[in-house]
PDB file of C-alpha atoms and ligand atoms in Angstrom:
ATOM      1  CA  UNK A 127       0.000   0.000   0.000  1.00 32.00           C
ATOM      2  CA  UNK A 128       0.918   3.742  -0.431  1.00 37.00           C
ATOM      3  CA  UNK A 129       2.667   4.695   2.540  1.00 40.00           C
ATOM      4  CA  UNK A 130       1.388   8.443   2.602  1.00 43.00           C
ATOM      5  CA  UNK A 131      -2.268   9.403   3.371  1.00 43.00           C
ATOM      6  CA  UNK A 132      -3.334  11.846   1.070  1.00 48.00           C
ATOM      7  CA  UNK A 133      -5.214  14.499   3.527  1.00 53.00           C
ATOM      8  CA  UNK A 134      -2.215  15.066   5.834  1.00 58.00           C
ATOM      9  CA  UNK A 135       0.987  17.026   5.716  1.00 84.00           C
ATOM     10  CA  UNK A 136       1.060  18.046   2.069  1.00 94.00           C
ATOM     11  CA  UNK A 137       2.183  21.801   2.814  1.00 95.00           C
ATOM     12  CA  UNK A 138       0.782  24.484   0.435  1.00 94.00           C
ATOM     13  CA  UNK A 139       3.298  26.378  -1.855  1.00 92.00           C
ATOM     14  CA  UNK A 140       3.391  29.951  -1.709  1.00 87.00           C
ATOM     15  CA  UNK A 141       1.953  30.402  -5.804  1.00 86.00           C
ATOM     16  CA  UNK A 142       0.338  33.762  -4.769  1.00 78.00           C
ATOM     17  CA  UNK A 143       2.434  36.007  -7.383  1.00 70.00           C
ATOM     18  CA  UNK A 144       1.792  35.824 -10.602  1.00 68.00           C
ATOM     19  CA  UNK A 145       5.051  37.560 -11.784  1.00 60.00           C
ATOM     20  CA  UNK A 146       8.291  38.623  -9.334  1.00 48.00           C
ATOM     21  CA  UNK A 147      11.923  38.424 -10.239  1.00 51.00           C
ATOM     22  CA  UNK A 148      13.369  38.448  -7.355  1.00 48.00           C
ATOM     23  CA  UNK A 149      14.551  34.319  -6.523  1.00 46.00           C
ATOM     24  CA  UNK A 150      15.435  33.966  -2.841  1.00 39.00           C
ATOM     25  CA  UNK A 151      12.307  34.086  -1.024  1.00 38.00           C
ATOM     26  CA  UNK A 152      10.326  31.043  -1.250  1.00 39.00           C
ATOM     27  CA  UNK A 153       6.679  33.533  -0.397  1.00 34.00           C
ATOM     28  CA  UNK A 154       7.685  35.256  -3.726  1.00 38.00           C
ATOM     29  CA  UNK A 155       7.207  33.506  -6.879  1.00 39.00           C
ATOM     30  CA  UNK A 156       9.489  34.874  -9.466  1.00 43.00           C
ATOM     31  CA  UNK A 157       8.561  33.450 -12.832  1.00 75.00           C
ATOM     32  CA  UNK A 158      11.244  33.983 -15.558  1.00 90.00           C
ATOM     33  CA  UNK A 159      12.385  31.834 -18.464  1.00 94.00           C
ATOM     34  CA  UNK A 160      14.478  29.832 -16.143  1.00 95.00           C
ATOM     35  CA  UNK A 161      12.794  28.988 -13.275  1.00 93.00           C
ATOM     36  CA  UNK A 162       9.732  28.305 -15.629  1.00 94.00           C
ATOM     37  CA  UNK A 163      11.936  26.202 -18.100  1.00 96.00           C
ATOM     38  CA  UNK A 164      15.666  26.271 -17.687  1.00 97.00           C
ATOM     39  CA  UNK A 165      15.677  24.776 -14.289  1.00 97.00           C
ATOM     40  CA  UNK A 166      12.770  21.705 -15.336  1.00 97.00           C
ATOM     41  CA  UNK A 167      15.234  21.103 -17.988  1.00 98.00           C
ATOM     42  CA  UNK A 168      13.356  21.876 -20.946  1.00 97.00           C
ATOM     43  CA  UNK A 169      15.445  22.921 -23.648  1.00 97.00           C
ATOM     44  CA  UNK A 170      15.832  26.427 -25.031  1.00 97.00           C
ATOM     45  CA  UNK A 171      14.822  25.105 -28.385  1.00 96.00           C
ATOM     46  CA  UNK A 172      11.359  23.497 -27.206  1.00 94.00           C
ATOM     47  CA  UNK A 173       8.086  25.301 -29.181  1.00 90.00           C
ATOM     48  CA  UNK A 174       6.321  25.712 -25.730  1.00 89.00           C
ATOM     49  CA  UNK A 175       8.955  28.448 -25.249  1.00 93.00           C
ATOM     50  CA  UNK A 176       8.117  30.687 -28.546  1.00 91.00           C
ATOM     51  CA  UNK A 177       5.681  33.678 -28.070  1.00 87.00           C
ATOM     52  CA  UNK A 178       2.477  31.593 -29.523  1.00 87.00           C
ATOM     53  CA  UNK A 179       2.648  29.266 -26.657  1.00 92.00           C
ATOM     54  CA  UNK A 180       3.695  31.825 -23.883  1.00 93.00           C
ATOM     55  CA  UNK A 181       3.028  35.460 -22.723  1.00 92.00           C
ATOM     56  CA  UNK A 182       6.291  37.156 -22.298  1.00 91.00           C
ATOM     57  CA  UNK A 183       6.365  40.437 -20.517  1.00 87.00           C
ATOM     58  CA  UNK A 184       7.570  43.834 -22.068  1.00 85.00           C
ATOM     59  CA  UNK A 185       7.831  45.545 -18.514  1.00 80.00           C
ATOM     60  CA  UNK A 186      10.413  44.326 -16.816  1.00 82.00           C
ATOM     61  CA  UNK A 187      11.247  42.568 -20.360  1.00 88.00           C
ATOM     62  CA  UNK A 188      14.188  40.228 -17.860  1.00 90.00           C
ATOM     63  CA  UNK A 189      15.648  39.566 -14.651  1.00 87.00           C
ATOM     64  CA  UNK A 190      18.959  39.590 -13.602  1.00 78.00           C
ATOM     65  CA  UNK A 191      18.445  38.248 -10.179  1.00 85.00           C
ATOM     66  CA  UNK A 192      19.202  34.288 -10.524  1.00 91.00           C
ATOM     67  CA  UNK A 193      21.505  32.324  -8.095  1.00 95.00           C
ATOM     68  CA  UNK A 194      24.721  32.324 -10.342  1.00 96.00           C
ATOM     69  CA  UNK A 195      26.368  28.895  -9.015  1.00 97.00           C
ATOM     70  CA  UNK A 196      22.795  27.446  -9.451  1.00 98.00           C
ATOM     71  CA  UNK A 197      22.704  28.901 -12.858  1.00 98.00           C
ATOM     72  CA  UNK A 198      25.952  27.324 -14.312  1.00 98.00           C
ATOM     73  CA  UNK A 199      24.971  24.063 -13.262  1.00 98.00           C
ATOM     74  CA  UNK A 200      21.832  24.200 -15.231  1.00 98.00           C
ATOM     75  CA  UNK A 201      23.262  25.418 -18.112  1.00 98.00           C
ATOM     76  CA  UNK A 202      26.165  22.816 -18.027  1.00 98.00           C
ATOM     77  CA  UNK A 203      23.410  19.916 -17.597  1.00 98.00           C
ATOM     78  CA  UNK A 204      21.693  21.185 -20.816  1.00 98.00           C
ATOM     79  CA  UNK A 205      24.795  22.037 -22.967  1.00 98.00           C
ATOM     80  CA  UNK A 206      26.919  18.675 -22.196  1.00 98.00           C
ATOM     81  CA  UNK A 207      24.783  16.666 -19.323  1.00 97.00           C
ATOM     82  CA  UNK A 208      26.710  15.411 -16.723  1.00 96.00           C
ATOM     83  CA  UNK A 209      24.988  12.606 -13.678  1.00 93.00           C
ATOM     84  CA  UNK A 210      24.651  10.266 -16.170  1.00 94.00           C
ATOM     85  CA  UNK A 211      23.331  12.364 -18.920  1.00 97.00           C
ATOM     86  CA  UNK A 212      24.683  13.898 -22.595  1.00 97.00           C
ATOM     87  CA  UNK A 213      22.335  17.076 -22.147  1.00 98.00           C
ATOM     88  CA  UNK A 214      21.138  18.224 -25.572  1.00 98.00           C
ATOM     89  CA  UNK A 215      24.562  19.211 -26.606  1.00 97.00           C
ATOM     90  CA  UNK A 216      23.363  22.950 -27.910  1.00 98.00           C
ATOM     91  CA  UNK A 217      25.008  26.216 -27.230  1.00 98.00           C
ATOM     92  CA  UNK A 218      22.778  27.298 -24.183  1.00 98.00           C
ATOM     93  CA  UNK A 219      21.695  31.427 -23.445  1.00 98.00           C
ATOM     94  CA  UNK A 220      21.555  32.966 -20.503  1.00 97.00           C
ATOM     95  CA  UNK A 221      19.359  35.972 -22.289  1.00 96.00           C
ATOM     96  CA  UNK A 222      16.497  33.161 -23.087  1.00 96.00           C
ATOM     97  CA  UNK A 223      16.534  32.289 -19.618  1.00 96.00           C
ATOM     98  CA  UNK A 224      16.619  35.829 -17.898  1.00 94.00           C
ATOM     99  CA  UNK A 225      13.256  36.954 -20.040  1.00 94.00           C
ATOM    100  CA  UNK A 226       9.962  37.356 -17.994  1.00 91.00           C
ATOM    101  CA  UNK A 227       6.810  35.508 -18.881  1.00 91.00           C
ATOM    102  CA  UNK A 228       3.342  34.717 -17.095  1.00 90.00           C
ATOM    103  CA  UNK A 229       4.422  31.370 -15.833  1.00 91.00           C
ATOM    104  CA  UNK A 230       2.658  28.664 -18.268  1.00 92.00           C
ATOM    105  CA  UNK A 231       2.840  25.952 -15.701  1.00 94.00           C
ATOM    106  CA  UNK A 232       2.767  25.774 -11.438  1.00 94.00           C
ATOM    107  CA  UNK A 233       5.554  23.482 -11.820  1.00 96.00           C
ATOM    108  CA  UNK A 234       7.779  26.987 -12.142  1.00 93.00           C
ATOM    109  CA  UNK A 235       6.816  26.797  -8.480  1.00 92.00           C
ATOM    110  CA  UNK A 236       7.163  23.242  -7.504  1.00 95.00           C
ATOM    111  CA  UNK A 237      10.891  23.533  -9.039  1.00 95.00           C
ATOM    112  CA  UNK A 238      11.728  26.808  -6.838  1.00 92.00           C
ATOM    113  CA  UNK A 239      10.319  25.153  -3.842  1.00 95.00           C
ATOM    114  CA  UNK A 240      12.787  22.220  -4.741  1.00 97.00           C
ATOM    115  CA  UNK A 241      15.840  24.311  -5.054  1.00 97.00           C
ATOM    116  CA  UNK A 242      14.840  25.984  -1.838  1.00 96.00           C
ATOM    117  CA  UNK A 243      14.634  22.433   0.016  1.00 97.00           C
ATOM    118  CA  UNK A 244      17.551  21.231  -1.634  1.00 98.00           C
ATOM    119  CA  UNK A 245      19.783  23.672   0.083  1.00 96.00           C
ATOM    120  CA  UNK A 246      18.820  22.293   3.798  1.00 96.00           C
ATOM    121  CA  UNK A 247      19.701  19.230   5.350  1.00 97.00           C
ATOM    122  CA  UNK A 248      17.698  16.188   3.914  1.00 97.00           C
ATOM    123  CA  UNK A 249      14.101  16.104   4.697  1.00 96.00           C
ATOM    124  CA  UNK A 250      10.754  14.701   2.515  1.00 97.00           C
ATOM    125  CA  UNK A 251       8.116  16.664   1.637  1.00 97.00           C
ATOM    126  CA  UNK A 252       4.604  16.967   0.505  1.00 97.00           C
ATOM    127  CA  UNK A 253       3.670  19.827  -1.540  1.00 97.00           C
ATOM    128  CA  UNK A 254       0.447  21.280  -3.347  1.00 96.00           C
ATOM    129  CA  UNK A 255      -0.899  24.623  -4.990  1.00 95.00           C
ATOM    130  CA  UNK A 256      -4.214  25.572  -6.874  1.00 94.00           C
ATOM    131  CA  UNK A 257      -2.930  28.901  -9.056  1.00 92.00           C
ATOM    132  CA  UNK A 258      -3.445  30.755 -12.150  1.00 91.00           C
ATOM    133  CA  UNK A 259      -1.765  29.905 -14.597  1.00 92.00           C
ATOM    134  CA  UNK A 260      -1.401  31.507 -18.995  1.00 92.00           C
ATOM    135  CA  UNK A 261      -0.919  30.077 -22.012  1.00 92.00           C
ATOM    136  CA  UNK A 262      -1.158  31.913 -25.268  1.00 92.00           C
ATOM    137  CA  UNK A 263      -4.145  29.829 -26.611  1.00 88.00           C
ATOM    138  CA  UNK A 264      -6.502  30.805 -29.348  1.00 89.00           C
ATOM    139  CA  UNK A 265      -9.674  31.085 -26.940  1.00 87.00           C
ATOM    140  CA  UNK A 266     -12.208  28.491 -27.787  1.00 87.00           C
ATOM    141  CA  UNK A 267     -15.204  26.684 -26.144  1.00 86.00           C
ATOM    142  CA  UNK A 268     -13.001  24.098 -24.317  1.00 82.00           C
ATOM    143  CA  UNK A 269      -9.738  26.585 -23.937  1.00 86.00           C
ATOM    144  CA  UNK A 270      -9.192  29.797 -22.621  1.00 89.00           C
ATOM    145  CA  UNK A 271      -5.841  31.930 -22.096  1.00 92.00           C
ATOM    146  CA  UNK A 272      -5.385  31.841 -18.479  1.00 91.00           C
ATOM    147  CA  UNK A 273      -7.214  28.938 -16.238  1.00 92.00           C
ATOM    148  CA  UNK A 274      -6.138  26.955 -12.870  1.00 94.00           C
ATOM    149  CA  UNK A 275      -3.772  24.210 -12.346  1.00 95.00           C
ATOM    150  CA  UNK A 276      -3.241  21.828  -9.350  1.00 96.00           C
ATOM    151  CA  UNK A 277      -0.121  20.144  -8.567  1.00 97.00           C
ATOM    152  CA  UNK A 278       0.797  17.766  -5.910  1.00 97.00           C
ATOM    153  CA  UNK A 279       4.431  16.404  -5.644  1.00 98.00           C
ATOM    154  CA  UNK A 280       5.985  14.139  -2.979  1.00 98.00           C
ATOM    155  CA  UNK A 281       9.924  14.430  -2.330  1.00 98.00           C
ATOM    156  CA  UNK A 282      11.393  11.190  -0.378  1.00 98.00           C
ATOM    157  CA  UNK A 283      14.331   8.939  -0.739  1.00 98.00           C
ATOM    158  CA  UNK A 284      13.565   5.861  -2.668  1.00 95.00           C
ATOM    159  CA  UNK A 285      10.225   6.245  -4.270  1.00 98.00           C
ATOM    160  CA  UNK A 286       9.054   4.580  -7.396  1.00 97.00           C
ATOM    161  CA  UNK A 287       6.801   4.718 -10.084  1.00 97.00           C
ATOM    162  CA  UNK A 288       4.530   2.363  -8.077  1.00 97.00           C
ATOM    163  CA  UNK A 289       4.701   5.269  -5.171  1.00 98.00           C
ATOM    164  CA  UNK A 290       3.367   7.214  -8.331  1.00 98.00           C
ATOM    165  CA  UNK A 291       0.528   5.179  -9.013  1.00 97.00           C
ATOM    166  CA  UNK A 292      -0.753   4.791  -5.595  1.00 97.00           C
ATOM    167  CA  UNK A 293      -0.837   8.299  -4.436  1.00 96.00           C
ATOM    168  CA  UNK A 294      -2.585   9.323  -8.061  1.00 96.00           C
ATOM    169  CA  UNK A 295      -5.180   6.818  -7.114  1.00 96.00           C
ATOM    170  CA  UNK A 296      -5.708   7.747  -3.876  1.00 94.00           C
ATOM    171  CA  UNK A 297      -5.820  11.418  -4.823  1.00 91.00           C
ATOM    172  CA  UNK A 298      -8.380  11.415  -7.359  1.00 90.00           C
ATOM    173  CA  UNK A 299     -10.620   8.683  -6.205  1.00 89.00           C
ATOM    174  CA  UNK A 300     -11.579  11.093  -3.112  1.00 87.00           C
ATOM    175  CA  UNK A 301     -12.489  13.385  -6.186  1.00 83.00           C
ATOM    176  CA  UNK A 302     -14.907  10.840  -6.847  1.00 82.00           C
ATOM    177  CA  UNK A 303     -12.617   9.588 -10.287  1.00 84.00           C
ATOM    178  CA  UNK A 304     -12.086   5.580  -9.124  1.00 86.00           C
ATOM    179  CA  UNK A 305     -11.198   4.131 -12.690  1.00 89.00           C
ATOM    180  CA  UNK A 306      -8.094   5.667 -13.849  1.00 93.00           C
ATOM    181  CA  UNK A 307      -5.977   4.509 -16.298  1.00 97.00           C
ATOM    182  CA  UNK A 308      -2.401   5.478 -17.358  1.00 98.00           C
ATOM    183  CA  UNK A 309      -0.593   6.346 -20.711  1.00 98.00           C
ATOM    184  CA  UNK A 310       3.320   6.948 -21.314  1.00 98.00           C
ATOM    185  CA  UNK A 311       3.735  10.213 -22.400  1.00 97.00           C
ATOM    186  CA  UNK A 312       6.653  12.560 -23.020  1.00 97.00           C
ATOM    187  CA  UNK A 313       7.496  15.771 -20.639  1.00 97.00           C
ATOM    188  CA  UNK A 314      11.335  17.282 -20.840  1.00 97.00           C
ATOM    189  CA  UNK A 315      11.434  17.260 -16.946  1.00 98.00           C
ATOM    190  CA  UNK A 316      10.062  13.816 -16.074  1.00 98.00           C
ATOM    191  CA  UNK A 317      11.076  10.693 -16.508  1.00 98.00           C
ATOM    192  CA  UNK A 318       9.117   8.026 -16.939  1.00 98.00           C
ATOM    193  CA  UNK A 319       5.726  10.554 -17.382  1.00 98.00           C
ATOM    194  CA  UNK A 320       2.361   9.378 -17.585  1.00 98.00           C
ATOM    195  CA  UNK A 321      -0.747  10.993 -19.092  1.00 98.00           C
ATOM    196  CA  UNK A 322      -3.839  10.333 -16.350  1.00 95.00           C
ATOM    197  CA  UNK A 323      -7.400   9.527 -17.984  1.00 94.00           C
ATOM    198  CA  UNK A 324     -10.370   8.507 -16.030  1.00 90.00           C
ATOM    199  CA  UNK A 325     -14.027   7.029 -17.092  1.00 86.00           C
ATOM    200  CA  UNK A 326     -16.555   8.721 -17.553  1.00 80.00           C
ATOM    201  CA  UNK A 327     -19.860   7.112 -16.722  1.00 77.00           C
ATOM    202  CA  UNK A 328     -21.863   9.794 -18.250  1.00 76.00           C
ATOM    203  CA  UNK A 329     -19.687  10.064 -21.743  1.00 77.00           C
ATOM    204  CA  UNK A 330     -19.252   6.368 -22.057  1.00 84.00           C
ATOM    205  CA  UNK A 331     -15.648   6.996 -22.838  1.00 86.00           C
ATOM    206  CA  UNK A 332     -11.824   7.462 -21.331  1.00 90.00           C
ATOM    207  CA  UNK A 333     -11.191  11.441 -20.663  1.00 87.00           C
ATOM    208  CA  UNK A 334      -8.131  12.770 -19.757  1.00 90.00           C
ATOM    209  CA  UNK A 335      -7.648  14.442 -16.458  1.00 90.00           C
ATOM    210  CA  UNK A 336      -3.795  14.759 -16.178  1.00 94.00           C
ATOM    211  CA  UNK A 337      -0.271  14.760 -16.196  1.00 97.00           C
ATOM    212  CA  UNK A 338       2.299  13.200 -14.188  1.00 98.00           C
ATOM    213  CA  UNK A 339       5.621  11.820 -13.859  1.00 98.00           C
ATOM    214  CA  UNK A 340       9.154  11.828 -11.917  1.00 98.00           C
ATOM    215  CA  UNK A 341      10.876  14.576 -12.145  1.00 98.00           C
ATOM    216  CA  UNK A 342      14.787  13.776 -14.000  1.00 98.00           C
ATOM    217  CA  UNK A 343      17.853  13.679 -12.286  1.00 98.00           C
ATOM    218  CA  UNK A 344      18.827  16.585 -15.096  1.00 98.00           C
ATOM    219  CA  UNK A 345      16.620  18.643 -12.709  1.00 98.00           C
ATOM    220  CA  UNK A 346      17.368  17.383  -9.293  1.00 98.00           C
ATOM    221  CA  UNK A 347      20.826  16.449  -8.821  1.00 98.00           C
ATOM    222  CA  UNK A 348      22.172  20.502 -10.285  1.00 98.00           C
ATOM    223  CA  UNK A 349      20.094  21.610  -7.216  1.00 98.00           C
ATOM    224  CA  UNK A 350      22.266  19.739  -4.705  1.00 98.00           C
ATOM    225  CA  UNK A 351      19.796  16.749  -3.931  1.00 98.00           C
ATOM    226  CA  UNK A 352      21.359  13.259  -2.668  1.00 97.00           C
ATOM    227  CA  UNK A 353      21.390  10.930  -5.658  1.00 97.00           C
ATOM    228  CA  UNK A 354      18.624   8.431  -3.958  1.00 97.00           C
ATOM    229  CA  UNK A 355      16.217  11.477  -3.773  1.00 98.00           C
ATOM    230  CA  UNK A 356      13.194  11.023  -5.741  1.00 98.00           C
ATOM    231  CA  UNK A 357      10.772  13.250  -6.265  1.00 98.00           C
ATOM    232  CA  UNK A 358       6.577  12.260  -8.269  1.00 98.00           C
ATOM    233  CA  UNK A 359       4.668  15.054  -9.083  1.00 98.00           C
ATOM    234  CA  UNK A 360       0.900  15.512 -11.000  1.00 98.00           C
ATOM    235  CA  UNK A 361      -0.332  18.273 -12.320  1.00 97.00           C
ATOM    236  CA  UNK A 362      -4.023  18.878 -13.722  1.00 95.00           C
ATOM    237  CA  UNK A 363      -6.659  21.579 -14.799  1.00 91.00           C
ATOM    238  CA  UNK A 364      -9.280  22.655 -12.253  1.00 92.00           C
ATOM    239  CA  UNK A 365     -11.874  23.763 -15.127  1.00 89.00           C
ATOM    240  CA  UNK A 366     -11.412  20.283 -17.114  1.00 84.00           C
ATOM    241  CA  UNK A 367     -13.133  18.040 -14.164  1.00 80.00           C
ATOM    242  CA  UNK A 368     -15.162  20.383 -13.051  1.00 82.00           C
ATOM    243  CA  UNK A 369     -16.650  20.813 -16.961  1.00 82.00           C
ATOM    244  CA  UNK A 370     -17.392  17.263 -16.814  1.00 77.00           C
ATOM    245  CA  UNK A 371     -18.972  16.820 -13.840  1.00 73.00           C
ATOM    246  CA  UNK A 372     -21.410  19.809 -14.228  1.00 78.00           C
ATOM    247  CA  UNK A 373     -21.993  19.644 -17.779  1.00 78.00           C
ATOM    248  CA  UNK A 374     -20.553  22.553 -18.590  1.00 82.00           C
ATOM    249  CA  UNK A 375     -19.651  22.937 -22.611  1.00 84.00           C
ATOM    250  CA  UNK A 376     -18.461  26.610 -22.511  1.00 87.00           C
ATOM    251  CA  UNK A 377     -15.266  27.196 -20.102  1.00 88.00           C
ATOM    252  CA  UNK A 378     -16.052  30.850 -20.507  1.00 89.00           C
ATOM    253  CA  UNK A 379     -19.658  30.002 -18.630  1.00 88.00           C
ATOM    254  CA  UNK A 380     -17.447  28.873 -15.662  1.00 86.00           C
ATOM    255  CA  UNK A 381     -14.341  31.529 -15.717  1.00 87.00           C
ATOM    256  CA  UNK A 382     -13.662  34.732 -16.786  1.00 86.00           C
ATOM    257  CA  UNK A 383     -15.192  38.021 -17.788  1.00 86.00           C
ATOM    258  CA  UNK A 384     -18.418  36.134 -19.614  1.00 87.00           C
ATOM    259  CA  UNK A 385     -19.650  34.488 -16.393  1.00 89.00           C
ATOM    260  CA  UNK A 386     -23.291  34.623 -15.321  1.00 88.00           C
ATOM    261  CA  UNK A 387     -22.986  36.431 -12.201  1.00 88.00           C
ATOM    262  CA  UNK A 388     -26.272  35.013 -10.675  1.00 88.00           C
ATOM    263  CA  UNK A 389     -24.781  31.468 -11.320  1.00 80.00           C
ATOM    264  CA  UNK A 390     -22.642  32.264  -8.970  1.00 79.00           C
ATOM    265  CA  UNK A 391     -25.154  33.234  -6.069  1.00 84.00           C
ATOM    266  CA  UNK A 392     -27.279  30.939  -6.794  1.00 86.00           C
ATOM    267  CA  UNK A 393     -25.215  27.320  -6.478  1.00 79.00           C
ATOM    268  CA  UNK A 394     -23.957  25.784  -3.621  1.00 79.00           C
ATOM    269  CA  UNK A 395     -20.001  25.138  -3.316  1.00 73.00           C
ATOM    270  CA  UNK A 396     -18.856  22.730  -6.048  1.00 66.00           C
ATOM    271  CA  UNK A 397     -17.486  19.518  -4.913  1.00 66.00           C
ATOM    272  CA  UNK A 398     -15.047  17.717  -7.274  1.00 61.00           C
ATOM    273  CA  UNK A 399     -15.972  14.074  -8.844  1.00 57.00           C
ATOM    274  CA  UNK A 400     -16.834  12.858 -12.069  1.00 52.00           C
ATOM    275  CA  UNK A 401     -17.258   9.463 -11.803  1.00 49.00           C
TER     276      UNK A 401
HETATM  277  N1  LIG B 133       3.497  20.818 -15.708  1.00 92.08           N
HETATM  278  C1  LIG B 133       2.606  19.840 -16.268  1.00 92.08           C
HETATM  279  C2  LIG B 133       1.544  20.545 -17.124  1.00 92.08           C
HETATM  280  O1  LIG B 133       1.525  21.743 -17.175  1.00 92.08           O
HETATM  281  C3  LIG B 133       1.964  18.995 -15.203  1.00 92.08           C
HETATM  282  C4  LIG B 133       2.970  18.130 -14.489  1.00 92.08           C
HETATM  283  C5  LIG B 133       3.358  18.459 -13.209  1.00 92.08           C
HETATM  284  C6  LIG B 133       3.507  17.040 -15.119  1.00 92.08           C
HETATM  285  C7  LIG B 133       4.291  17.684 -12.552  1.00 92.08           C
HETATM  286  C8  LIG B 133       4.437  16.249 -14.479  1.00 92.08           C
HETATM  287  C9  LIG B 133       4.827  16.580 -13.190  1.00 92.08           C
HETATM  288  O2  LIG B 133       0.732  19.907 -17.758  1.00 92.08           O
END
């Protein structure tokens, strides 16, 4: 069985600013090229980093607050690799990683939180967030520019991809999602990754409700971690469940400026499940 029960001790991460470029303190969340990228090991090179994908800011256009030693680790892991690794063997700029964006992902968080814990003594931890998060979408029925994510990671010595599939069950079957289902998929920072989908009784069909994986030792081992350090993580929309499970077509009925007001007042608190 999975050793950790889900309701207790995951500590919330601090995901409360949306844009800061200032690195040291964990309660701000600076999101620049490289702790949005760079640092999860996702090469310079990799379309989700063009302007069509993200929002980059004009005002402060970079930042040139970034822990140097930190820095020259992670560009030496993606240039020539090192632990075990031949990086991507590419001529890696420090310009690309200083620009400011509207973090696409709260995993920008989830990797500054690691750094942070990385520098103390060894100790495992249990993280989540619910934030904001932008993407440069073309707005549709099922996609908008700027919706919420929630991500959960666990950070212990020795876990597996077994760990991985136990906690994801746990964690979404007291969402009321029971039949899950897992797909190998492909994300620059984790290794192996897995695509979540769960069943939907009212669809008839498989729906995807995630993304998960363990993070590479590409990103861990540059921020000082021990080499038996593991570290699972998940990551998911908050509009895509809830969509399902209320029968809601438009995602611009549920969020953002189009929103029937007296929707609002008049349901009760949503609870989570689709199943
Ligand atoms: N960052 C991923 C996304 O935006 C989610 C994820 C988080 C995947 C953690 C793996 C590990 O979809």
């Amino acid at each position: 069985m999975f050793p950790f029960c889900v309701d207790c001790s995951f500590e919330e991460m601090p995901t409360n600013n949306f844009v800061e470029s200032r690195y040291w303190f964990p309660i701000s969340v600076s999101t620049c090229s490289f702790w949005n990228f760079d640092a999860l090991f996702q090469p310079q090179q990799h379309p989700a980093r063009d302007s069509h994908d993200t929002f980059f800011l004009e005002v402060p256009s970079t930042t040139r607050e970034l822990p140097e030693d930190y820095v020259k680790l992670v560009k030496r892991v993606h240039e020539s690799g090192g632990y075990g690794s031949r990086g991507y063997m590419y001529d890696w700029k420090r310009e690309e990683a200083n620009k400011n964006l509207l973090r696409t992902h709260t995993t920008a968080v989830s990797t500054r939180m690691l750094y942070a814990l990385a520098k103390q003594p060894f100790t495992p931890k249990r993280y989540f967030s619910i934030d904001r998060v932008f993407r440069n979408e073309s707005v549709d029925r099922t996609h908008l520019a700027e919706f919420h994510q929630i991500e959960g990671l666990v950070c212990d010595k020795g876990l597996t991809l077994g760990d991985l599939i136990g906690v994801l069950n746990d964690f979404f079957s007291r969402l009321g999602m029971s039949k899950l289902r897992f797909k190998p998929a492909y994300n620059p920072y984790t290794e192996p990754s897995m695509e979540i989908f769960s069943y939907h009784e009212g669809l008839k069909k498989w729906v995807e409700i995630g993304n998960s994986g363990m993070f590479r030792p590409e990103m861990l081992l540059p921020m000082g971690f021990p080499e038996d350090v593991r570290v699972i993580a998940w990551g998911l929309s908050l509009e895509r469940p809830t969509m399902i499970l209320y029968g809601v077509d438009n995602i611009r009925d549920l969020f953002g400026h189009k929103v029937d007001l007296s929707l609002m007042k008049r349901n009760p608190i949503c609870r989570l499940g689709i199943d």
